[in-house]
Tab-separated table of C-alpha atoms and ligand atoms in Angstrom:
chain	number	residue	atom	x	y	z
K	9	MET	CA	-0.003	-0.003	-0.001
K	10	GLU	CA	2.851	2.284	0.913
K	11	ILE	CA	4.583	1.702	-2.404
K	12	GLU	CA	1.313	2.320	-4.289
K	13	HIS	CA	0.904	5.662	-2.543
K	14	HIS	CA	4.554	6.567	-3.105
K	15	LEU	CA	4.341	5.746	-6.809
K	16	ASP	CA	1.174	7.762	-7.214
K	17	GLN	CA	2.835	10.762	-5.577
K	18	VAL	CA	6.026	10.528	-7.584
K	19	MET	CA	4.202	10.037	-10.867
K	20	ALA	CA	1.845	12.941	-10.251
K	21	ALA	CA	4.772	15.238	-9.418
K	22	GLN	CA	6.690	14.071	-12.487
K	23	GLN	CA	3.666	14.582	-14.722
K	24	ASN	CA	3.382	18.164	-13.515
K	25	PHE	CA	7.083	18.824	-13.910
K	26	TYR	CA	7.145	17.319	-17.389
K	27	LEU	CA	4.210	19.402	-18.578
K	28	ARG	CA	5.996	22.575	-17.502
K	29	GLY	CA	8.280	21.931	-20.453
K	30	GLN	CA	11.704	22.485	-18.943
K	31	THR	CA	12.993	19.035	-19.883
K	32	ARG	CA	12.493	19.874	-23.553
K	33	GLU	CA	15.136	22.563	-23.569
K	34	TYR	CA	18.555	21.652	-24.922
K	35	GLY	CA	20.299	23.730	-22.219
K	36	PHE	CA	18.440	21.910	-19.447
K	37	ARG	CA	19.268	18.495	-20.820
K	38	VAL	CA	22.971	19.299	-21.167
K	39	GLN	CA	23.072	20.804	-17.698
K	40	GLN	CA	21.440	17.764	-16.107
K	41	LEU	CA	23.614	15.252	-17.940
K	42	GLY	CA	26.614	17.270	-16.706
K	43	ARG	CA	25.262	17.106	-13.162
K	44	LEU	CA	24.896	13.366	-13.486
K	45	ARG	CA	28.511	13.078	-14.642
K	46	ALA	CA	29.777	15.203	-11.745
K	47	ALA	CA	27.709	13.228	-9.220
K	48	ILE	CA	29.159	9.948	-10.484
K	49	HIS	CA	32.710	11.356	-10.435
K	50	ALA	CA	32.245	12.445	-6.842
K	51	ARG	CA	31.072	8.951	-5.808
K	52	GLU	CA	33.289	6.827	-8.020
K	53	ALA	CA	35.040	5.129	-5.114
K	54	GLN	CA	31.712	4.391	-3.375
K	55	ILE	CA	30.249	2.885	-6.529
K	56	LEU	CA	33.271	0.666	-7.135
K	57	GLY	CA	33.213	-0.327	-3.454
K	58	ALA	CA	29.501	-1.229	-3.653
K	59	LEU	CA	30.105	-3.331	-6.750
K	60	LYS	CA	32.908	-5.118	-4.935
K	61	ALA	CA	30.651	-5.748	-1.946
K	62	ASP	CA	27.717	-6.977	-4.024
K	63	LEU	CA	29.485	-9.071	-6.626
K	64	GLY	CA	33.157	-9.201	-5.617
K	65	LYS	CA	33.600	-7.197	-8.781
K	66	PRO	CA	37.285	-6.415	-9.409
K	67	GLU	CA	37.890	-2.646	-9.444
K	68	THR	CA	39.037	-2.741	-13.074
K	69	GLU	CA	35.869	-4.567	-14.190
K	70	GLY	CA	33.785	-2.152	-12.115
K	71	PHE	CA	35.438	0.753	-13.866
K	72	VAL	CA	35.564	-0.559	-17.431
K	73	GLY	CA	32.206	-2.352	-17.437
K	74	GLU	CA	30.195	0.123	-15.348
K	75	VAL	CA	31.478	3.571	-14.331
K	76	GLY	CA	33.870	4.139	-17.247
K	77	PHE	CA	31.266	2.812	-19.663
K	78	ILE	CA	28.834	5.463	-18.353
K	79	TYR	CA	31.433	8.273	-18.639
K	80	ALA	CA	31.943	7.275	-22.282
K	81	GLU	CA	28.203	7.141	-22.940
K	82	LEU	CA	27.706	10.518	-21.288
K	83	GLY	CA	30.557	12.091	-23.247
K	84	TYR	CA	29.280	10.711	-26.527
K	85	THR	CA	25.705	11.842	-25.806
K	86	LEU	CA	26.806	15.369	-24.850
K	87	ARG	CA	28.862	15.664	-28.015
K	88	HIS	CA	26.006	14.656	-30.310
K	89	LEU	CA	22.832	15.723	-28.529
K	90	LYS	CA	22.421	19.023	-30.388
K	91	SER	CA	22.456	17.321	-33.763
K	92	TRP	CA	20.106	14.505	-32.610
K	93	MET	CA	17.605	17.101	-31.414
K	94	LYS	CA	17.529	19.035	-34.702
K	95	PRO	CA	14.479	18.547	-36.912
K	96	LYS	CA	15.426	16.169	-39.728
K	97	ARG	CA	14.393	17.485	-43.085
K	98	VAL	CA	13.259	14.800	-45.541
K	99	ALA	CA	12.312	14.866	-49.228
K	100	THR	CA	8.757	15.727	-50.223
K	101	PRO	CA	7.084	13.857	-53.131
K	102	LEU	CA	5.890	15.756	-56.176
K	103	PRO	CA	2.121	15.794	-55.386
K	104	LEU	CA	2.835	17.549	-52.075
K	105	LEU	CA	5.106	20.288	-53.412
K	106	PRO	CA	5.772	23.099	-52.657
K	107	SER	CA	5.316	21.920	-49.060
K	108	SER	CA	8.322	20.749	-47.073
K	109	SER	CA	8.618	17.791	-44.695
K	110	TYR	CA	10.537	17.072	-41.550
K	111	VAL	CA	10.721	14.797	-38.508
K	112	LEU	CA	10.731	16.211	-34.980
K	113	SER	CA	12.020	14.147	-32.061
K	114	GLU	CA	9.881	14.784	-29.046
K	115	PRO	CA	10.198	13.227	-25.566
K	116	LEU	CA	7.748	10.494	-24.618
K	117	GLY	CA	7.112	11.747	-21.098
K	118	GLU	CA	7.131	9.503	-18.043
K	119	THR	CA	9.491	6.601	-18.298
K	120	LEU	CA	10.146	3.600	-16.078
K	121	ILE	CA	13.599	1.936	-16.120
K	122	ILE	CA	14.039	-1.478	-14.463
K	123	SER	CA	17.447	-3.091	-14.171
K	124	PRO	CA	19.085	-6.426	-13.170
K	125	TRP	CA	21.916	-7.143	-10.745
K	126	ASN	CA	24.840	-8.171	-12.952
K	127	TYR	CA	25.923	-4.697	-14.063
K	128	PRO	CA	23.698	-2.965	-11.558
K	129	PHE	CA	25.064	0.538	-12.080
K	130	GLN	CA	25.637	0.608	-15.843
K	131	LEU	CA	22.357	-1.046	-16.765
K	132	LEU	CA	20.359	1.587	-14.898
K	133	MET	CA	22.458	4.616	-15.860
K	134	ALA	CA	22.852	3.908	-19.573
K	135	PRO	CA	19.097	3.944	-20.263
K	136	LEU	CA	18.726	6.930	-17.918
K	137	ILE	CA	21.168	8.877	-20.081
K	138	GLY	CA	18.952	8.130	-23.097
K	139	ALA	CA	15.785	9.100	-21.201
K	140	MET	CA	17.287	12.406	-20.017
K	141	ALA	CA	18.898	13.216	-23.355
K	142	ALA	CA	15.535	12.773	-25.061
K	143	GLY	CA	13.881	15.129	-22.529
K	144	ASN	CA	11.893	12.689	-20.405
K	145	VAL	CA	11.285	12.318	-16.700
K	146	ALA	CA	12.212	8.959	-15.188
K	147	VAL	CA	11.584	6.534	-12.348
K	148	LEU	CA	14.386	4.056	-11.753
K	149	LYS	CA	14.045	0.589	-10.173
K	150	PRO	CA	17.476	-0.840	-9.296
K	151	SER	CA	17.944	-4.556	-8.626
K	152	GLU	CA	17.379	-5.612	-5.047
K	153	LEU	CA	19.963	-8.342	-5.507
K	154	ALA	CA	22.787	-5.776	-5.627
K	155	PRO	CA	21.666	-3.851	-2.506
K	156	ARG	CA	24.852	-1.850	-1.834
K	157	THR	CA	24.917	-0.568	-5.389
K	158	ALA	CA	21.191	0.181	-5.189
K	159	ALA	CA	21.818	2.224	-2.022
K	160	VAL	CA	24.583	4.281	-3.663
K	161	ILE	CA	22.357	4.882	-6.713
K	162	GLN	CA	19.480	5.978	-4.477
K	163	GLU	CA	21.714	8.460	-2.655
K	164	LEU	CA	23.302	9.691	-5.887
K	165	ILE	CA	20.019	10.329	-7.662
K	166	THR	CA	18.254	11.844	-4.635
K	167	ALA	CA	21.140	14.231	-3.977
K	168	THR	CA	21.433	15.240	-7.663
K	169	PHE	CA	17.904	15.549	-9.019
K	170	PRO	CA	14.504	16.541	-7.631
K	171	ALA	CA	12.193	13.514	-7.497
K	172	GLU	CA	9.838	15.279	-9.871
K	173	TYR	CA	12.535	14.856	-12.553
K	174	VAL	CA	14.328	11.601	-11.723
K	175	ALA	CA	13.313	9.334	-8.822
K	176	VAL	CA	14.386	5.938	-7.506
K	177	VAL	CA	12.036	3.342	-6.112
K	178	SER	CA	13.714	0.497	-4.264
K	179	GLY	CA	12.544	-3.040	-3.699
K	180	GLY	CA	11.933	-6.289	-5.537
K	181	PRO	CA	9.275	-7.791	-7.828
K	182	GLU	CA	6.440	-6.319	-5.729
K	183	VAL	CA	7.643	-2.810	-6.604
K	184	VAL	CA	7.871	-3.681	-10.284
K	185	GLN	CA	4.395	-5.181	-10.181
K	186	ALA	CA	2.952	-2.068	-8.498
K	187	ALA	CA	4.675	0.097	-11.079
K	188	LEU	CA	3.402	-2.040	-13.947
K	189	ARG	CA	-0.223	-1.460	-12.920
K	190	ARG	CA	0.305	2.211	-13.835
K	191	LYS	CA	0.334	3.960	-17.174
K	192	TRP	CA	3.791	4.997	-18.372
K	193	ASP	CA	4.853	6.540	-21.647
K	194	HIS	CA	7.682	4.018	-21.986
K	195	ILE	CA	9.046	1.080	-20.021
K	196	PHE	CA	12.681	0.107	-20.422
K	197	PHE	CA	13.335	-3.321	-18.887
K	198	THR	CA	16.616	-5.215	-18.672
K	199	GLY	CA	16.463	-8.722	-17.160
K	200	SER	CA	15.422	-12.275	-17.823
K	201	THR	CA	13.096	-13.434	-20.595
K	202	PRO	CA	10.383	-14.791	-18.195
K	203	VAL	CA	10.193	-11.434	-16.336
K	204	GLY	CA	10.343	-9.600	-19.672
K	205	ARG	CA	7.179	-11.482	-20.607
K	206	ILE	CA	5.486	-10.273	-17.344
K	207	VAL	CA	6.501	-6.690	-18.194
K	208	ALA	CA	5.264	-6.964	-21.792
K	209	LYS	CA	1.876	-8.391	-20.686
K	210	ALA	CA	1.345	-5.638	-18.108
K	211	ALA	CA	2.430	-2.948	-20.562
K	212	ALA	CA	0.011	-4.285	-23.177
K	213	GLU	CA	-2.856	-3.486	-20.809
K	214	HIS	CA	-2.034	0.255	-21.217
K	215	LEU	CA	-0.527	-0.085	-24.712
K	216	THR	CA	2.694	1.240	-23.238
K	217	PRO	CA	5.676	0.845	-25.577
K	218	VAL	CA	8.467	-1.306	-24.133
K	219	THR	CA	12.117	-1.924	-24.701
K	220	LEU	CA	13.075	-5.380	-23.457
K	221	GLU	CA	16.792	-6.142	-23.048
K	222	LEU	CA	16.731	-9.880	-22.253
K	223	GLY	CA	19.095	-12.844	-22.187
K	224	GLY	CA	19.520	-16.244	-23.753
K	225	LYS	CA	22.175	-18.726	-24.731
K	226	SER	CA	24.828	-16.860	-26.759
K	227	PRO	CA	26.964	-19.290	-28.788
K	228	CYS	CA	30.624	-18.915	-29.591
K	229	ILE	CA	31.733	-20.770	-32.717
K	230	VAL	CA	35.386	-21.594	-33.272
K	231	ASP	CA	36.289	-22.601	-36.819
K	232	ARG	CA	39.323	-24.712	-37.611
K	233	GLU	CA	40.856	-21.730	-39.488
K	234	THR	CA	41.558	-19.366	-36.640
K	235	ASP	CA	44.369	-18.016	-34.477
K	236	LEU	CA	43.870	-20.510	-31.653
K	237	ASP	CA	45.889	-18.672	-29.050
K	238	ILE	CA	44.210	-15.265	-29.432
K	239	SER	CA	40.756	-16.907	-29.827
K	240	ALA	CA	41.306	-18.843	-26.590
K	241	ARG	CA	42.403	-15.692	-24.707
K	242	ARG	CA	39.437	-13.635	-25.894
K	243	ILE	CA	36.949	-16.416	-25.100
K	244	VAL	CA	38.351	-16.918	-21.599
K	245	TRP	CA	38.227	-13.149	-21.023
K	246	GLY	CA	34.643	-12.740	-22.299
K	247	LYS	CA	33.323	-15.824	-20.500
K	248	PHE	CA	34.842	-15.312	-17.076
K	249	TYR	CA	34.553	-11.516	-16.890
K	250	ASN	CA	32.279	-10.787	-13.914
K	251	ALA	CA	32.380	-14.567	-13.236
K	252	GLY	CA	30.279	-15.242	-16.345
K	253	GLN	CA	27.405	-13.060	-15.147
K	254	THR	CA	27.250	-11.008	-18.350
K	255	CYS	CA	24.194	-11.037	-20.581
K	256	VAL	CA	26.406	-11.280	-23.692
K	257	ALA	CA	28.941	-13.739	-22.242
K	258	PRO	CA	29.645	-16.712	-24.536
K	259	ASP	CA	27.220	-19.239	-23.061
K	260	TYR	CA	28.525	-22.337	-24.814
K	261	LEU	CA	31.328	-23.105	-27.222
K	262	LEU	CA	30.977	-24.879	-30.532
K	263	VAL	CA	34.425	-25.927	-31.708
K	264	HIS	CA	35.443	-27.642	-34.889
K	265	GLU	CA	36.492	-31.153	-33.828
K	266	SER	CA	39.952	-30.789	-35.415
K	267	VAL	CA	40.934	-27.867	-33.114
K	268	LYS	CA	39.112	-28.775	-29.916
K	269	ARG	CA	42.122	-30.235	-28.091
K	270	PRO	CA	44.597	-27.438	-28.822
K	271	LEU	CA	41.916	-24.785	-28.116
K	272	LEU	CA	41.142	-26.329	-24.713
K	273	GLU	CA	44.856	-26.482	-23.963
K	274	ARG	CA	45.290	-22.760	-24.820
K	275	MET	CA	42.215	-21.828	-22.769
K	276	GLN	CA	43.594	-23.586	-19.718
K	277	HIS	CA	46.886	-21.796	-20.217
K	278	HIS	CA	45.132	-18.385	-20.327
K	279	LEU	CA	43.008	-19.219	-17.282
K	280	ARG	CA	46.171	-19.820	-15.304
K	281	GLU	CA	47.740	-16.671	-16.712
K	282	PHE	CA	44.675	-14.569	-15.779
K	283	TYR	CA	43.818	-15.950	-12.359
K	284	GLY	CA	46.888	-17.872	-11.162
K	285	PRO	CA	46.835	-21.484	-9.949
K	286	ASP	CA	43.914	-20.836	-7.568
K	287	PRO	CA	41.284	-18.353	-8.919
K	288	ALA	CA	39.656	-18.264	-5.446
K	289	ARG	CA	42.655	-16.190	-4.350
K	290	SER	CA	42.743	-13.938	-7.373
K	291	GLU	CA	41.846	-10.247	-6.945
K	292	ASP	CA	40.567	-10.285	-10.478
K	293	TYR	CA	37.752	-12.809	-10.219
K	294	ALA	CA	34.210	-11.938	-9.150
K	295	ARG	CA	31.728	-13.846	-6.974
K	296	ILE	CA	28.229	-15.214	-7.669
K	297	VAL	CA	25.577	-12.671	-6.736
K	298	SER	CA	23.462	-14.816	-4.377
K	299	HIS	CA	23.162	-18.240	-2.785
K	300	ARG	CA	20.186	-19.011	-4.984
K	301	HIS	CA	22.260	-18.450	-8.107
K	302	PHE	CA	25.171	-20.356	-6.536
K	303	ASP	CA	22.910	-23.376	-5.972
K	304	ARG	CA	21.577	-23.153	-9.514
K	305	LEU	CA	25.141	-23.195	-10.904
K	306	ALA	CA	26.268	-25.945	-8.492
K	307	ALA	CA	23.512	-28.182	-9.904
K	308	MET	CA	24.873	-27.589	-13.388
K	309	LEU	CA	28.439	-28.423	-12.402
K	310	ASP	CA	27.681	-32.092	-11.937
K	311	GLU	CA	27.027	-32.631	-15.637
K	312	GLY	CA	29.584	-33.392	-18.337
K	313	GLU	CA	33.266	-34.034	-17.958
K	314	ILE	CA	35.075	-31.196	-16.187
K	315	VAL	CA	38.208	-30.235	-18.090
K	316	VAL	CA	39.229	-27.537	-15.633
K	317	GLY	CA	37.609	-25.936	-12.562
K	318	GLY	CA	34.579	-27.293	-10.793
K	319	GLN	CA	35.652	-26.140	-7.331
K	320	ARG	CA	33.089	-24.197	-5.335
K	321	ASN	CA	32.558	-22.620	-1.935
K	322	ARG	CA	28.995	-21.791	-0.960
K	323	ALA	CA	29.904	-19.552	2.004
K	324	GLU	CA	31.954	-17.321	-0.314
K	325	ARG	CA	29.642	-17.736	-3.284
K	326	TYR	CA	32.694	-18.816	-5.268
K	327	VAL	CA	32.497	-20.949	-8.370
K	328	ALA	CA	35.816	-21.601	-10.136
K	329	PRO	CA	36.112	-20.807	-13.825
K	330	THR	CA	34.964	-24.142	-15.251
K	331	ILE	CA	35.167	-25.694	-18.689
K	332	CYS	CA	33.172	-28.900	-19.379
K	333	ALA	CA	33.390	-31.151	-22.375
K	334	GLN	CA	31.274	-34.072	-23.656
K	335	VAL	CA	28.100	-32.243	-22.620
K	336	PRO	CA	24.901	-33.671	-24.117
K	337	LEU	CA	22.373	-31.160	-25.498
K	338	THR	CA	19.889	-32.534	-22.977
K	339	ALA	CA	22.060	-31.531	-19.971
K	340	ARG	CA	20.680	-28.723	-17.798
K	341	VAL	CA	23.671	-26.595	-18.673
K	342	MET	CA	22.467	-26.695	-22.286
K	343	GLN	CA	18.801	-26.200	-21.486
K	344	GLU	CA	18.888	-22.760	-19.855
K	345	GLU	CA	21.014	-19.639	-19.900
K	346	ILE	CA	24.054	-20.404	-17.682
K	347	PHE	CA	24.804	-16.883	-16.431
K	348	GLY	CA	27.844	-18.032	-14.475
K	349	PRO	CA	31.416	-19.236	-14.907
K	350	ILE	CA	30.676	-22.590	-16.592
K	351	LEU	CA	31.557	-23.103	-20.225
K	352	PRO	CA	30.256	-26.238	-21.941
K	353	VAL	CA	32.243	-27.174	-25.028
K	354	LEU	CA	30.528	-28.989	-27.890
K	355	GLU	CA	32.240	-30.063	-31.055
K	356	TYR	CA	31.015	-30.017	-34.624
K	357	ARG	CA	32.236	-31.511	-37.863
K	358	THR	CA	30.411	-29.431	-40.474
K	359	LEU	CA	29.089	-25.902	-40.456
K	360	ASP	CA	25.613	-27.318	-41.128
K	361	GLU	CA	25.864	-29.177	-37.846
K	362	ALA	CA	26.937	-26.042	-35.935
K	363	ILE	CA	24.114	-24.009	-37.509
K	364	GLY	CA	21.666	-26.789	-36.629
K	365	ILE	CA	22.682	-26.703	-32.955
K	366	VAL	CA	22.385	-22.914	-32.687
K	367	ARG	CA	18.948	-23.071	-34.319
K	368	GLN	CA	17.679	-25.463	-31.694
K	369	PHE	CA	17.598	-22.506	-29.280
K	370	PRO	CA	15.707	-19.231	-29.444
K	371	LYS	CA	17.506	-16.397	-31.212
K	372	PRO	CA	20.357	-15.393	-28.880
K	373	LEU	CA	21.376	-11.928	-27.658
K	374	ALA	CA	24.941	-12.375	-28.963
K	375	LEU	CA	26.914	-14.638	-31.211
K	376	TYR	CA	30.679	-14.899	-31.616
K	377	VAL	CA	32.578	-16.419	-34.506
K	378	PHE	CA	36.303	-17.013	-34.564
K	379	THR	CA	37.483	-17.628	-38.112
K	380	LYS	CA	39.828	-16.330	-40.737
K	381	ASN	CA	37.656	-17.805	-43.462
K	382	ARG	CA	35.471	-15.292	-45.200
K	383	ALA	CA	32.957	-17.828	-46.560
K	384	THR	CA	32.447	-19.322	-43.108
K	385	ARG	CA	31.924	-15.873	-41.589
K	386	GLN	CA	29.514	-14.811	-44.321
K	387	ARG	CA	27.505	-17.986	-44.040
K	388	LEU	CA	27.079	-17.788	-40.288
K	389	LEU	CA	26.145	-14.099	-40.404
K	390	ALA	CA	23.611	-14.735	-43.173
K	391	GLU	CA	22.013	-17.882	-41.752
K	392	LEU	CA	21.875	-17.222	-38.004
K	393	SER	CA	19.747	-14.562	-36.347
K	394	PHE	CA	20.990	-12.944	-33.151
K	395	GLY	CA	21.013	-9.552	-31.416
K	396	GLY	CA	24.606	-8.601	-32.218
K	397	GLY	CA	28.080	-9.944	-31.790
K	398	CYS	CA	31.702	-10.064	-32.844
K	399	ILE	CA	33.893	-11.734	-35.372
K	400	ASN	CA	37.157	-12.818	-33.732
K	401	ASP	CA	36.299	-11.210	-30.400
K	402	THR	CA	33.820	-11.369	-27.522
K	403	LEU	CA	31.677	-8.765	-25.648
K	404	VAL	CA	33.227	-5.653	-27.184
K	405	HIS	CA	30.409	-4.887	-29.676
K	406	LEU	CA	28.415	-3.385	-26.797
K	407	SER	CA	31.049	-0.774	-26.150
K	408	ASN	CA	30.721	0.947	-29.518
K	409	PRO	CA	28.023	3.665	-29.114
K	410	GLU	CA	27.617	3.781	-32.869
K	411	LEU	CA	26.106	0.268	-32.756
K	412	PRO	CA	22.561	-0.434	-31.552
K	413	PHE	CA	22.564	-2.872	-28.645
K	414	GLY	CA	19.591	-5.154	-28.266
K	415	GLY	CA	18.172	-8.610	-28.869
K	416	VAL	CA	15.847	-10.237	-31.368
K	417	GLY	CA	13.047	-12.714	-30.749
K	418	LEU	CA	13.214	-14.012	-27.173
K	419	SER	CA	16.465	-12.096	-26.484
K	420	GLY	CA	14.769	-8.712	-26.656
K	421	VAL	CA	12.712	-6.012	-28.285
K	422	GLY	CA	14.260	-2.701	-29.299
K	423	ALA	CA	17.794	-1.394	-28.873
K	424	TYR	CA	19.817	1.390	-27.241
K	425	HIS	CA	23.257	3.036	-26.735
K	426	GLY	CA	24.295	6.316	-28.322
K	427	GLN	CA	21.700	7.750	-30.682
K	428	TYR	CA	19.680	4.532	-30.453
K	429	SER	CA	18.996	5.409	-26.797
K	430	PHE	CA	17.857	8.897	-27.775
K	431	ASP	CA	15.586	7.411	-30.445
K	432	THR	CA	14.215	4.754	-28.077
K	433	PHE	CA	13.107	7.466	-25.638
K	434	SER	CA	11.746	9.809	-28.345
K	435	HIS	CA	8.699	9.914	-30.511
K	436	ARG	CA	9.352	10.858	-34.116
K	437	LYS	CA	6.699	13.367	-35.006
K	438	SER	CA	6.163	13.711	-38.749
K	439	ILE	CA	5.295	17.127	-40.105
K	440	VAL	CA	4.399	18.393	-43.587
K	441	ARG	CA	4.595	22.135	-43.670
K	442	GLY	CA	2.321	23.612	-46.314
K	443	THR	CA	2.459	27.053	-47.856
K	444	PHE	CA	-0.287	29.433	-49.044
K	445	LEU	CA	1.601	30.286	-52.224
K	446	VAL	CA	-0.324	27.851	-54.430
K	447	ASP	CA	-3.408	25.755	-53.912
K	448	LEU	CA	-3.846	23.252	-56.738
K	449	LYS	CA	-7.500	22.237	-57.130
K	450	LEU	CA	-6.668	18.755	-58.398
K	451	ARG	CA	-7.261	16.970	-55.062
K	452	TYR	CA	-10.511	18.680	-54.174
K	453	GLN	CA	-14.052	17.690	-55.053
K	454	PRO	CA	-15.729	17.695	-57.504
K	455	TYR	CA	-13.462	14.952	-58.903
K	456	LYS	CA	-14.935	14.913	-62.377
K	457	GLY	CA	-12.156	14.758	-65.015
K	458	LYS	CA	-9.368	14.768	-62.428
K	459	LEU	CA	-8.644	11.037	-62.039
K	460	LYS	CA	-6.712	10.751	-65.315
K	461	TRP	CA	-4.342	13.491	-64.142
K	462	LEU	CA	-4.007	11.945	-60.701
K	463	ARG	CA	-3.094	8.629	-62.317
K	464	MET	CA	-0.173	10.325	-64.017
K	465	ILE	CA	1.106	11.675	-60.696
K	466	PHE	CA	0.753	8.493	-58.620
K	467	LYS	CA	3.289	6.370	-60.472
N	6	NAD	P1	15.308	-10.662	-13.470
N	6	NAD	O1	14.462	-10.693	-14.672
N	6	NAD	O2	15.121	-11.703	-12.407
N	6	NAD	O3	15.183	-9.230	-12.715
N	6	NAD	C1	15.226	-7.999	-13.412
N	6	NAD	C2	14.382	-7.007	-12.662
N	6	NAD	O4	13.035	-7.472	-12.625
N	6	NAD	C3	14.798	-6.753	-11.226
N	6	NAD	O5	14.794	-5.356	-11.005
N	6	NAD	C4	13.784	-7.484	-10.396
N	6	NAD	O6	13.464	-6.792	-9.205
N	6	NAD	C5	12.548	-7.528	-11.297
N	6	NAD	N1	11.791	-8.749	-11.152
N	6	NAD	C6	12.270	-9.983	-10.865
N	6	NAD	N2	11.248	-10.873	-10.815
N	6	NAD	C7	10.106	-10.182	-11.064
N	6	NAD	C8	8.740	-10.544	-11.166
N	6	NAD	N3	8.315	-11.814	-10.958
N	6	NAD	N4	7.831	-9.597	-11.440
N	6	NAD	C9	8.239	-8.312	-11.646
N	6	NAD	N5	9.529	-7.919	-11.577
N	6	NAD	C10	10.461	-8.823	-11.276
N	6	NAD	O7	16.783	-10.686	-14.030
N	6	NAD	P2	18.123	-10.733	-13.202
N	6	NAD	O8	18.284	-12.089	-12.576
N	6	NAD	O9	18.274	-9.535	-12.349
N	6	NAD	O10	19.216	-10.597	-14.393
N	6	NAD	C11	19.622	-11.682	-15.173
N	6	NAD	C12	18.959	-11.743	-16.508
N	6	NAD	O11	19.055	-10.489	-17.161
N	6	NAD	C13	19.632	-12.722	-17.441
N	6	NAD	O12	18.655	-13.418	-18.175
N	6	NAD	C14	20.442	-11.826	-18.373
N	6	NAD	O13	20.730	-12.380	-19.643
N	6	NAD	C15	19.571	-10.636	-18.475
N	6	NAD	N6	20.321	-9.459	-18.827
N	6	NAD	C16	20.135	-8.882	-20.065
N	6	NAD	C17	20.898	-7.784	-20.406
N	6	NAD	C18	20.749	-7.110	-21.740
N	6	NAD	O14	21.311	-6.030	-21.891
N	6	NAD	N7	20.027	-7.686	-22.676
N	6	NAD	C19	21.817	-7.276	-19.512
N	6	NAD	C20	21.956	-7.869	-18.265
N	6	NAD	C21	21.207	-8.957	-17.927
């Protein structure tokens, strides 16, 4: 009841503030984005400390994957915002001349942003940048599973913005459910596919547009024609970053049978190089977010033949970087998104076989291909559908703000980053501007004798 009342109050205040029109001004948007940047700068150590406390996130991963990522997104947005906001003139077809046509980007209004726990700072702030840049007001719902980060975010936002502009509501699913009963102008959700479905159903009730940034099983295909050492290093990095709790982490590996052994050998070498002989003692290796997720991963560990890793410690929520081979497609580890430091390795003989395996699953959020062979690359890109990905690398596609980031099918609806965030949080208003200089009678009634002329125009 309390949350219902709180939401009603916040939304009413935001509605009033929005209608006053200040958020539409370029100067206001730039000023507020600058305030956000300064507020993050001032709390950088606290944010990195909270990420360490919630997820054991190494400082470097906290900086590169969260805070630094947001500085880059803010910088990029501030550099381009003026041009994004400009009306876009478009061509006008002959029958409409001498009118002119253009597209205006206008804010949507009241937006709700819901985030998960794995990059709990970045995944709330990046959509917020888009919402603010596009001139909206916003309510943020951080993940309750990263409570220290949620607390820093709450303090940061409350100290920096009036609640009538940007507000935070804290709590778990009950808060999301209360929020979903209300009418928003846009809902931006990042999280799992099942909860994404709950959000989409609730939003449909109000016909609220949604962006859904979801998950899935992202494959990583290693062709026989590749640089095995660099491929192995980049796969190990992308998989075990944040202890595998990355939405675009390679979920499973499909390796050409002829290179499986040397690839596994190189991966074990890089694991030792990255984390030393005992990753539990490495400063550079994160922890599992909760005991529930630890238990889920522990149940997966007992399947397949463990090539390396497998050690775990429930009290510390530690799961060693683990690679398993000989995993059947029916194993639990191949039935659901892993979202942890376990990498099943499957082998294939022909590209048809690899494509067949990927197609057994819903369209993934990411796909990675390691190959020097152009035909292989082109075939996989043409025949497999996925949100986005890399050739000869992992994860890094999401750090280019020129690229839209989002899923397809069950891995998501819509996209963001850079201008795509601005567009996601804007409505494109189409305008034809007429003139009084001429007023051709051809379109007006009575139509008698006009159709033959109109037929000549509509070609
Ligand atoms: P989640 O779906 O459990 O939770 C996300 C948010 O929804 C949280 O704020 C949570 O409070 C809320 N929530 C949870 N259960 C709910 C319910 N029953 N009703 C209403 N709200 C509910 O996801 P998670 O465990 O926090 O994150 C992991 C998932 O997120 C993975 O599937 C991962 O792939 C995905 N993910 C996707 C991206 C992306 O950018 N596409 C990024 C990170 C994570």
